[in-house]
Coordinates of C-alpha atoms in Angstrom, one line a residue:
M6 CA -19.6 101.0 123.7
F7 CA -18.7 97.5 122.5
N8 CA -22.3 96.2 122.8
Y9 CA -23.7 99.4 121.3
F10 CA -21.5 99.4 118.2
L11 CA -22.3 95.8 117.5
Q12 CA -26.0 96.5 117.7
L13 CA -25.6 99.2 115.0
I14 CA -23.9 96.8 112.5
H15 CA -26.0 93.8 113.3
E16 CA -27.9 93.8 110.0
Y17 CA -24.7 94.1 108.0
W18 CA -23.1 91.0 109.6
M19 CA -26.4 89.1 109.2
S20 CA -26.2 89.6 105.4
V21 CA -22.5 88.8 105.4
A22 CA -23.2 85.5 107.2
Y23 CA -25.6 84.4 104.5
N24 CA -23.4 85.5 101.6
M25 CA -19.9 84.6 102.7
D26 CA -18.3 81.2 103.2
E27 CA -17.9 80.1 106.8
Q28 CA -14.1 80.1 106.9
T29 CA -13.7 83.7 105.7
F30 CA -16.6 84.9 108.0
F31 CA -14.9 83.2 111.0
S32 CA -11.6 85.0 110.3
L33 CA -13.2 88.4 109.7
F34 CA -15.7 88.2 112.6
S35 CA -12.9 87.2 115.0
S36 CA -10.7 90.1 113.8
L37 CA -13.7 92.5 114.3
L38 CA -14.3 91.4 117.9
S39 CA -10.6 91.5 118.8
S40 CA -10.0 95.0 117.2
L41 CA -13.3 96.4 118.5
W42 CA -12.6 95.3 122.0
D43 CA -9.2 96.8 121.8
K44 CA -10.6 100.1 120.7
C45 CA -13.3 100.1 123.4
S46 CA -10.8 99.3 126.2
T47 CA -8.7 101.6 128.3
Y48 CA -5.4 100.4 129.5
E49 CA -3.8 101.4 132.8
S50 CA -0.5 100.6 134.4
A51 CA -0.4 97.2 136.0
L52 CA 1.7 98.4 138.9
R53 CA 0.1 97.8 142.2
F54 CA -0.5 100.9 144.4
R55 CA -2.3 101.9 147.5
A56 CA -5.6 103.7 146.8
P57 CA -5.1 107.3 147.9
W58 CA -7.1 108.9 150.7
P59 CA -9.5 111.8 149.9
P60 CA -7.7 115.1 149.4
E61 CA -9.4 116.7 152.5
L62 CA -8.2 113.8 154.7
V63 CA -4.7 114.2 153.3
F64 CA -4.8 118.0 153.9
L65 CA -6.0 117.4 157.5
A66 CA -3.2 114.9 158.2
K67 CA -0.6 117.4 157.0
A68 CA -2.2 120.0 159.2
V69 CA -1.9 117.7 162.2
N70 CA 1.8 117.1 161.4
R71 CA 2.4 120.9 161.2
A72 CA 0.6 121.5 164.5
R73 CA 2.7 118.7 166.2
R74 CA 6.0 120.2 164.9
S75 CA 4.9 123.7 166.0
Y76 CA 4.1 122.5 169.5
R77 CA 7.4 120.7 169.8
R78 CA 9.3 123.9 168.9
C79 CA 7.3 126.0 171.3
K80 CA 5.4 124.1 174.0
T81 CA 2.5 126.4 175.0
D82 CA -1.0 125.5 176.1
T83 CA -2.6 127.2 173.0
K84 CA -0.5 125.2 170.5
L85 CA -1.1 122.0 172.5
Q86 CA -4.9 122.5 172.4
H87 CA -4.8 123.4 168.7
Y88 CA -2.8 120.2 168.0
L89 CA -5.1 117.9 170.1
T90 CA -8.2 119.4 168.4
L91 CA -6.9 118.8 164.9
K92 CA -5.7 115.3 165.9
E93 CA -9.2 114.4 167.3
L94 CA -10.9 115.7 164.1
Y95 CA -8.4 113.8 161.9
I96 CA -9.0 110.5 163.8
D97 CA -12.8 110.9 163.6
Q98 CA -12.7 111.6 159.8
R99 CA -10.2 108.8 159.2
T100 CA -12.4 106.4 161.2
N101 CA -15.5 107.4 159.2
F102 CA -13.7 107.0 155.9
I103 CA -12.4 103.5 156.8
Y104 CA -15.9 102.5 158.0
E105 CA -17.6 103.7 154.8
K106 CA -15.0 102.0 152.7
K107 CA -15.5 98.7 154.6
E108 CA -19.3 99.0 154.3
S109 CA -19.1 99.7 150.5
K110 CA -16.8 96.6 150.1
L111 CA -19.2 94.4 152.0
K112 CA -22.1 95.6 149.8
W113 CA -19.9 94.8 146.8
I114 CA -19.1 91.3 148.1
A115 CA -22.7 90.5 148.8
K116 CA -23.7 91.6 145.2
D117 CA -23.9 88.9 142.5
Q118 CA -20.9 86.6 142.4
N119 CA -18.3 89.1 143.7
L120 CA -17.6 87.0 146.8
W121 CA -15.6 84.5 144.8
K122 CA -13.3 87.2 143.5
I123 CA -12.2 87.8 147.1
A124 CA -12.2 84.2 148.2
K125 CA -10.6 82.4 145.3
P126 CA -7.1 84.0 145.5
T127 CA -7.0 83.1 149.2
F128 CA -8.0 79.4 148.9
H129 CA -6.7 78.4 145.5
A130 CA -2.9 78.1 145.2
F131 CA -1.5 79.0 141.8
S132 CA 1.8 78.3 140.2
P133 CA 3.7 81.4 139.0
Q134 CA 5.1 81.4 135.4
F135 CA 8.4 79.7 135.2
K136 CA 11.4 82.0 134.8
G137 CA 13.7 79.8 132.7
I138 CA 14.5 76.4 131.3
K139 CA 17.1 74.0 132.7
Q140 CA 19.1 72.4 129.9
N141 CA 22.3 70.4 130.3
S142 CA 22.8 71.7 133.8
K143 CA 22.4 75.3 132.6
I144 CA 19.6 77.7 133.2
I145 CA 18.4 79.7 130.2
T146 CA 16.4 82.8 130.9
D147 CA 16.4 84.6 127.5
D148 CA 12.8 84.6 126.2
T149 CA 13.9 84.1 122.5
K150 CA 16.0 81.0 123.4
I151 CA 13.3 79.6 125.6
V152 CA 10.6 79.6 122.8
E153 CA 13.1 78.1 120.4
I154 CA 14.0 75.3 122.8
L155 CA 10.3 74.6 123.5
A156 CA 9.4 74.8 119.8
T157 CA 12.1 72.2 119.0
Y158 CA 11.0 70.0 121.9
F159 CA 7.3 70.0 121.0
E160 CA 8.0 69.6 117.3
K161 CA 9.5 66.2 118.1
H162 CA 6.8 65.6 120.8
F163 CA 3.9 66.0 118.3
Q164 CA 5.6 64.4 115.3
E165 CA 3.7 61.5 113.5
P166 CA 4.5 58.2 115.1
E167 CA 6.0 55.4 113.0
Y168 CA 3.7 52.3 112.7
N169 CA 4.7 48.7 112.1
N170 CA 3.9 47.4 108.7
S171 CA 3.7 43.8 110.0
N172 CA 1.2 44.7 112.8
H173 CA -2.3 43.8 111.7
K174 CA -3.9 46.3 114.0
H175 CA -1.8 49.1 112.6
L176 CA -2.7 48.2 109.0
L177 CA -6.4 47.9 109.8
A178 CA -6.3 51.3 111.6
I179 CA -4.5 53.0 108.6
E180 CA -7.0 51.5 106.2
R181 CA -10.0 52.7 108.1
F182 CA -8.4 56.1 108.6
K183 CA -7.7 56.5 104.8
Q184 CA -11.3 55.4 104.1
I185 CA -12.6 58.2 106.3
E186 CA -10.1 60.7 104.7
F187 CA -11.3 59.8 101.1
T188 CA -15.0 59.8 102.2
P189 CA -16.8 63.0 100.9
S190 CA -17.9 65.4 103.6
I191 CA -21.1 64.4 105.2
P192 CA -23.4 67.1 106.5
L193 CA -24.4 67.1 110.2
E194 CA -27.9 67.7 111.5
P195 CA -28.8 71.4 111.5
I196 CA -27.8 73.4 114.6
T197 CA -30.7 75.1 116.3
M198 CA -30.9 78.5 117.9
N199 CA -31.6 76.8 121.2
E200 CA -28.4 74.9 121.2
V201 CA -26.4 78.0 120.4
T202 CA -28.1 79.9 123.2
Q203 CA -27.6 77.2 125.8
E204 CA -23.9 77.0 125.2
W205 CA -23.6 80.8 125.2
K206 CA -25.3 81.0 128.6
S207 CA -23.0 78.3 130.0
F208 CA -19.8 80.2 129.1
K209 CA -17.6 81.1 132.0
P210 CA -16.6 84.8 131.5
K211 CA -12.8 84.1 131.4
K212 CA -10.7 87.0 130.1
S213 CA -7.7 85.1 128.8
S214 CA -7.2 85.8 125.1
D215 CA -6.9 83.0 122.6
S216 CA -5.0 82.6 119.3
A217 CA -7.6 84.8 117.5
G218 CA -7.4 87.6 120.1
T219 CA -10.9 86.9 121.5
S220 CA -12.0 85.7 124.9
A221 CA -15.0 84.0 126.5
Y222 CA -15.8 87.2 128.4
M223 CA -15.9 89.0 125.1
L224 CA -18.4 86.6 123.6
K225 CA -20.6 86.9 126.7
Q226 CA -20.9 90.6 125.9
L227 CA -22.4 90.0 122.4
P228 CA -25.9 91.4 121.9
T229 CA -28.5 88.7 121.7
E230 CA -29.2 89.6 118.1
Y231 CA -25.9 88.0 117.2
L232 CA -27.0 84.6 118.3
G233 CA -28.9 84.3 115.1
I234 CA -25.7 85.2 113.1
I235 CA -23.7 82.6 115.0
T236 CA -26.4 80.0 114.3
V237 CA -26.1 80.8 110.6
L238 CA -22.3 80.5 110.8
F239 CA -22.4 77.2 112.6
N240 CA -25.0 75.7 110.1
N241 CA -22.8 76.8 107.2
C242 CA -20.1 74.7 108.7
A243 CA -22.3 71.8 109.7
V244 CA -23.7 71.5 106.2
K245 CA -20.2 70.9 104.9
G246 CA -19.4 68.6 107.8
N247 CA -16.1 70.2 108.6
F248 CA -14.5 72.5 111.2
F249 CA -13.1 76.1 111.1
E250 CA -9.5 75.9 109.8
E251 CA -8.5 79.0 111.8
S252 CA -9.8 77.5 115.0
K253 CA -7.3 74.6 114.6
H254 CA -4.4 76.9 115.5
A255 CA -3.8 77.1 119.3
K256 CA -2.0 79.6 121.4
V257 CA 0.0 77.4 123.8
I258 CA 1.2 78.5 127.3
C259 CA 3.3 76.1 129.4
L260 CA 2.8 75.4 133.1
S261 CA 5.7 74.2 135.1
K262 CA 5.5 70.8 136.9
D263 CA 8.9 71.2 138.5
G264 CA 9.6 74.6 140.1
M265 CA 10.7 77.9 138.6
Y266 CA 13.4 76.4 136.3
P267 CA 12.0 73.1 134.9
A268 CA 13.4 71.0 132.0
E269 CA 11.5 71.2 128.7
N270 CA 9.9 67.7 129.4
K271 CA 8.6 69.0 132.8
L272 CA 6.0 71.3 131.3
R273 CA 2.3 70.9 130.7
P274 CA 1.2 72.6 127.4
I275 CA -2.2 74.2 127.7
S276 CA -3.9 75.2 124.4
L277 CA -5.9 78.4 124.2
L278 CA -8.2 77.7 121.3
P279 CA -10.4 80.4 119.6
N280 CA -13.5 80.6 121.7
L281 CA -15.8 81.0 118.7
G282 CA -14.6 77.6 117.4
K283 CA -14.9 76.1 120.9
W284 CA -18.5 77.3 121.0
Y285 CA -19.3 75.2 117.9
E286 CA -17.2 72.3 119.2
R287 CA -19.2 72.2 122.5
I288 CA -22.4 71.8 120.6
I289 CA -21.1 68.8 118.6
H290 CA -19.6 67.4 121.8
K291 CA -22.9 67.5 123.5
R292 CA -24.4 65.5 120.6
I293 CA -21.7 63.0 120.8
Q294 CA -22.3 62.6 124.6
K295 CA -26.0 62.1 123.9
W296 CA -25.1 59.3 121.4
C297 CA -22.9 57.7 124.0
K298 CA -25.7 57.8 126.6
E299 CA -28.3 56.4 124.2
N300 CA -26.1 53.5 123.1
N301 CA -24.6 52.9 126.6
I302 CA -21.0 53.5 125.5
Y303 CA -19.7 53.2 129.0
V304 CA -17.6 50.7 130.9
D305 CA -18.3 50.0 134.6
E306 CA -14.6 50.0 135.5
Q307 CA -14.1 53.5 134.0
S308 CA -14.8 56.9 135.6
G309 CA -13.9 60.4 134.6
F310 CA -15.0 62.7 131.8
T311 CA -18.5 61.5 132.3
S312 CA -21.4 62.7 134.4
E313 CA -22.6 60.5 137.3
R314 CA -19.3 58.6 137.3
R315 CA -17.4 60.1 140.1
L316 CA -13.8 59.9 141.3
Q317 CA -14.9 58.8 144.8
T318 CA -16.6 55.8 143.3
R319 CA -13.3 54.6 141.7
I320 CA -11.2 55.1 144.8
I321 CA -13.7 53.4 147.1
S322 CA -14.2 50.5 144.7
L323 CA -10.4 49.9 144.5
I324 CA -9.9 50.1 148.3
E325 CA -12.8 47.8 149.0
D326 CA -11.5 45.2 146.5
I327 CA -8.1 45.3 148.2
R328 CA -9.7 45.1 151.7
Q329 CA -11.8 42.1 150.9
T330 CA -8.8 40.3 149.4
I331 CA -6.4 40.8 152.4
T332 CA -9.0 39.9 155.0
A333 CA -7.5 36.4 154.9
C334 CA -3.8 36.5 156.0
N335 CA -2.7 34.2 153.2
R336 CA -4.3 36.3 150.4
P337 CA -2.1 39.1 149.2
A338 CA -3.3 41.7 146.7
L339 CA -1.0 43.0 144.0
C340 CA -2.0 46.4 142.5
I341 CA -0.1 47.7 139.5
F342 CA -0.6 51.4 138.8
V343 CA 0.0 52.1 135.1
D344 CA 1.1 55.5 133.9
F345 CA 0.7 56.3 130.2
L346 CA 3.3 58.7 128.8
S347 CA 1.6 62.0 127.8
A348 CA -1.6 60.1 127.1
F349 CA -3.5 63.0 125.5
D350 CA -0.6 64.1 123.4
K351 CA 0.1 60.6 122.1
M352 CA -3.4 59.7 120.9
W353 CA -2.8 58.2 117.4
F354 CA -5.5 59.4 114.9
P355 CA -5.9 56.1 113.0
A356 CA -6.2 54.1 116.2
L357 CA -8.8 56.5 117.5
I358 CA -10.8 56.4 114.2
S359 CA -10.6 52.6 114.2
T360 CA -12.0 52.4 117.8
L361 CA -14.9 54.8 116.9
H362 CA -15.6 52.5 113.9
E363 CA -15.7 49.5 116.2
L364 CA -18.1 51.4 118.5
D365 CA -20.4 51.9 115.5
M366 CA -20.4 55.7 115.9
P367 CA -22.4 57.4 113.1
L368 CA -20.3 58.0 110.0
P369 CA -21.0 61.8 110.0
Y370 CA -19.5 62.1 113.5
I371 CA -16.5 60.0 112.6
K372 CA -15.9 62.1 109.5
W373 CA -16.3 65.4 111.5
I374 CA -13.9 64.2 114.2
A375 CA -11.3 63.3 111.6
S376 CA -11.6 66.8 110.2
W377 CA -11.4 68.3 113.7
L378 CA -8.2 66.4 114.4
Q379 CA -6.2 67.0 111.2
N380 CA -4.1 70.0 110.2
R381 CA -3.8 71.3 113.7
T382 CA -1.0 73.7 114.6
I383 CA 0.3 75.4 117.7
A384 CA 2.6 78.3 118.6
I385 CA 4.4 78.6 122.0
H386 CA 3.8 81.9 123.8
Y387 CA 6.3 83.0 126.5
G388 CA 6.4 86.6 127.6
D389 CA 6.3 88.7 124.5
K390 CA 7.8 86.0 122.3
I391 CA 6.0 83.6 120.0
S392 CA 7.6 80.5 118.5
R393 CA 7.4 79.2 115.0
T394 CA 4.3 77.3 114.0
I395 CA 4.4 73.6 114.9
S396 CA 2.2 70.9 113.3
M397 CA 0.4 68.4 115.5
K398 CA 0.5 65.0 113.8
V399 CA -0.6 63.2 117.0
G400 CA -2.7 64.0 120.1
A401 CA -5.5 66.4 120.9
P402 CA -5.2 69.9 122.3
Q403 CA -5.3 70.0 126.1
G404 CA -7.9 72.7 126.7
S405 CA -10.5 71.2 124.4
I406 CA -13.6 69.7 126.0
L407 CA -13.9 67.2 123.1
A408 CA -10.3 65.9 123.6
A409 CA -11.2 64.4 127.0
T410 CA -14.3 62.6 125.6
L411 CA -12.3 61.3 122.6
F412 CA -9.6 59.9 124.8
R413 CA -12.3 58.1 126.9
L414 CA -13.6 56.5 123.8
H415 CA -10.1 55.8 122.6
I416 CA -9.4 53.5 125.6
H417 CA -12.9 52.1 125.8
F418 CA -11.8 48.5 125.1
L419 CA -8.8 48.6 127.5
P420 CA -10.6 47.3 130.6
L421 CA -12.1 44.5 128.5
L422 CA -8.7 43.1 127.7
F423 CA -8.0 42.4 131.4
F424 CA -11.2 40.3 131.9
K425 CA -9.2 37.9 134.1
F426 CA -8.2 40.7 136.4
T427 CA -9.9 43.5 138.3
T428 CA -9.2 46.9 136.7
H429 CA -10.0 50.4 137.7
L430 CA -9.7 53.3 135.2
F431 CA -10.1 57.0 135.9
A432 CA -9.2 59.1 132.8
D433 CA -5.7 57.7 131.9
D434 CA -4.9 56.3 135.4
L435 CA -5.1 52.5 135.1
A436 CA -4.9 50.2 138.2
I437 CA -4.7 46.5 137.7
L438 CA -5.5 44.4 140.7
L439 CA -4.4 40.8 141.2
S440 CA -5.9 38.8 144.1
G441 CA -4.5 35.7 145.8
A442 CA -6.3 32.4 146.1
L443 CA -8.0 31.7 149.4
E444 CA -7.0 28.0 149.4
K445 CA -3.3 28.5 148.8
K446 CA -0.4 29.5 151.0
F447 CA 1.0 33.0 150.9
S448 CA 4.2 31.9 149.3
L449 CA 2.4 30.0 146.6
N450 CA 0.1 33.0 146.0
I451 CA 3.2 35.2 145.4
T452 CA 4.6 32.7 142.9
E453 CA 1.3 32.5 141.0
M454 CA 1.0 36.3 141.1
E455 CA 4.3 36.7 139.4
E456 CA 3.1 34.6 136.5
R457 CA -0.3 36.4 136.3
A458 CA 1.5 39.8 136.5
K459 CA 3.7 38.7 133.6
H460 CA 0.5 37.8 131.6
A461 CA -1.0 41.2 132.5
M462 CA 2.1 43.0 131.3
S463 CA 2.1 41.2 128.0
I464 CA -1.6 42.2 127.5
L465 CA -0.6 45.8 128.3
E466 CA 2.4 45.7 126.0
K467 CA 0.3 44.5 123.1
Y468 CA -2.3 47.1 123.7
S469 CA 0.3 49.8 123.9
D470 CA 2.0 48.6 120.7
D471 CA -1.3 48.3 118.8
N472 CA -2.4 51.8 119.7
L473 CA 1.0 53.4 119.8
L474 CA 0.2 54.6 123.3
P475 CA 3.5 54.4 125.2
V476 CA 3.7 53.4 128.9
N477 CA 5.9 55.4 131.3
V478 CA 7.7 52.6 133.1
N479 CA 9.5 55.0 135.4
K480 CA 6.2 56.2 136.9
T481 CA 4.5 52.8 136.7
K482 CA 4.5 51.4 140.3
A483 CA 3.5 48.2 142.0
L484 CA 2.0 47.9 145.5
L485 CA 1.7 44.6 147.4
N486 CA -1.0 44.6 150.1
H487 CA -0.6 41.9 152.8
D488 CA -0.7 41.1 156.5
V489 CA 2.7 39.3 156.6
V490 CA 5.8 40.6 158.4
A491 CA 8.5 40.0 155.7
P492 CA 6.9 38.9 152.5
K493 CA 8.7 37.9 149.3
F494 CA 7.9 40.3 146.4
P495 CA 7.2 39.1 142.9
R496 CA 9.3 40.3 140.0
I497 CA 7.3 42.3 137.5
E498 CA 8.8 43.5 134.2
Y499 CA 7.5 45.5 131.3
K500 CA 9.5 45.3 128.1
K501 CA 12.4 44.0 130.1
Q502 CA 12.3 46.9 132.5
Q503 CA 11.6 46.1 136.1
I504 CA 8.6 47.8 137.8
E505 CA 9.4 49.3 141.1
F506 CA 7.6 48.2 144.3
V507 CA 6.5 51.0 146.7
R508 CA 5.3 51.0 150.3
S509 CA 2.6 53.5 149.5
F510 CA 1.1 55.0 146.4
K511 CA -1.0 58.2 146.0
Y512 CA -3.9 57.2 143.7
L513 CA -6.4 59.9 142.7
G514 CA -5.4 62.0 145.8
V515 CA -5.7 59.1 148.3
T516 CA -2.5 57.4 149.7
I517 CA -2.9 53.6 149.7
T518 CA -0.4 51.8 151.9
Q519 CA 0.6 48.1 152.1
K520 CA -1.5 47.5 155.3
L521 CA -4.3 49.8 154.2
G522 CA -3.5 52.1 157.0
W523 CA -5.1 55.5 157.1
G524 CA -2.6 57.5 159.1
N525 CA -0.9 59.3 156.2
Y526 CA -4.2 60.0 154.6
I527 CA -5.8 61.4 157.7
N528 CA -2.8 63.6 158.4
T529 CA -3.0 64.9 154.8
I530 CA -6.7 65.7 155.1
L531 CA -6.2 67.4 158.5
N532 CA -3.4 69.5 157.1
K533 CA -5.8 70.6 154.3
I534 CA -8.4 71.4 156.8
R535 CA -6.0 73.5 158.9
K536 CA -5.0 75.4 155.8
T537 CA -8.6 76.0 154.9
Y538 CA -9.3 77.1 158.5
N539 CA -6.4 79.6 158.4
A540 CA -7.6 80.9 155.0
M541 CA -11.1 81.3 156.4
K542 CA -9.7 83.3 159.3
V543 CA -8.0 85.7 157.0
I544 CA -11.2 86.3 155.1
F545 CA -13.4 86.4 158.2
N546 CA -11.3 89.2 159.7
N547 CA -12.8 91.5 157.0
I548 CA -16.3 90.1 157.2
P549 CA -18.3 91.0 160.3
K550 CA -20.0 88.2 162.3
N551 CA -23.5 89.5 161.5
E552 CA -22.8 88.7 157.8
I553 CA -23.9 85.1 158.3
S554 CA -24.9 84.4 154.7
I555 CA -21.5 85.4 153.3
R556 CA -19.7 83.3 155.9
R557 CA -22.0 80.3 155.2
K558 CA -21.2 80.5 151.5
I559 CA -17.5 80.4 152.1
F560 CA -17.8 77.5 154.6
F561 CA -20.0 75.4 152.3
A562 CA -17.7 76.1 149.3
Y563 CA -14.3 75.4 150.8
A564 CA -14.5 73.8 154.3
L565 CA -17.5 71.4 154.1
P566 CA -16.3 69.5 151.0
Q567 CA -13.1 68.6 152.9
F568 CA -15.1 66.9 155.7
I569 CA -17.5 65.2 153.2
W570 CA -14.6 63.8 151.2
F571 CA -12.8 62.7 154.3
K572 CA -16.0 60.9 155.5
N573 CA -16.8 59.2 152.2
C574 CA -13.3 57.7 151.8
I575 CA -12.9 56.3 155.3

């Protein structure tokens, strides 16, 4: 019905797309899709219930119970024979019903991608929605109070940072940002029908609703005739070099990082942006990635958010650097794992624009990115309650594909500042490695490392201050790798706060120890393999052995990657 009705009004919306401004069209078209989907949907109770048996089977089961009770009251051969006959008939029909039900389920599993609807809940753990907020040793469970607390917290979290008027980098960034603000809108290259179609086909049909009331699944149901309308809409926006204003408002849901009753600072905000705006955003994002590839805007020490730069590469490179350093017993290796405080949420707009300017990004892209960043708002959704609207003066929405690429470009020059050290960077996880000298004693290497670490922290402090990207000192750890029984540890400070030394550190999923032992890591992987094996047993109980193709898919998807990952990292 949804698809059929849209086909009937296709010509009307095509004429509207040509004769209406893009902002109004975006709002009206999103409202149409949301309301039409609501009218075409049927809503049922969400309570879980067992599917009933066929009426004839239920009637036969009741007849068996009546015959059994009748025989118990008067035990005669006739009633016994009647009871046994009904019972045998009931068991045969019940067996046939269960068999047919199982066969139909197997056919459904083998069809299309239905297998993953069965397998995913078994293998993928999920965190249930938190039930309350812990504040001042009290647990608050009232929905209205929760959204008010979260709104107050995130209002401070996303407020505009104060820059230093005596900092040259800050003044330069502000000047460049204002130049971009006052620059007239620059049109982007026309968006082709092929670009729109490719992104539409790559959509994952997720059913979660966004701030406009639409979903990716809903857009996947659009008739192909509407791809031309969407192309016209996107080109109307590209000609003006701006972004949809309504798409800048995000519906935010919070995921707990600390149990069922976390504090407000132990939540991860996930932005559900209008999918129609994300469609347009992904097209521009692909063009920005193409520009990065053509101009080689990459750093060898950096992985993440980029194709062909894998997480395994970063881990193996770091461990190999440490291993080669501590091969000699007098050469320790000092690794400082830096944690940036809410890196995505603290991305300062002027610093980002200044970095893009230094990378010589085309001016139309810089102007469009500035438009995309500004005037963003969010609203916290919890249960049936919605908070007041909150302005985002800093950071990019977590849930946007463009935000990850912009953050990668934002810290592009970070590894270059540590040219005297070995650095490894994956997303916002920075590891600084200091190696001891081969010709010096272990004690002298420790003394020298303390001075070098002090220099590294001063570089990090300056970068953090220049870009207003704070470092979380409490989560920043140091690990000294060595072959000595009782070594002396160097003292490392960041802004007069001492950095804690640890005996092991989990970096990108791999536990690195002082002696580079693999016992903890092997036990962790074996536990994961055991859990995967147990989950496979649960699924395989419902899948016959002759369904080899289905079993192979599950094994290759969930079990084999564990063994490959284990082999590559050892």
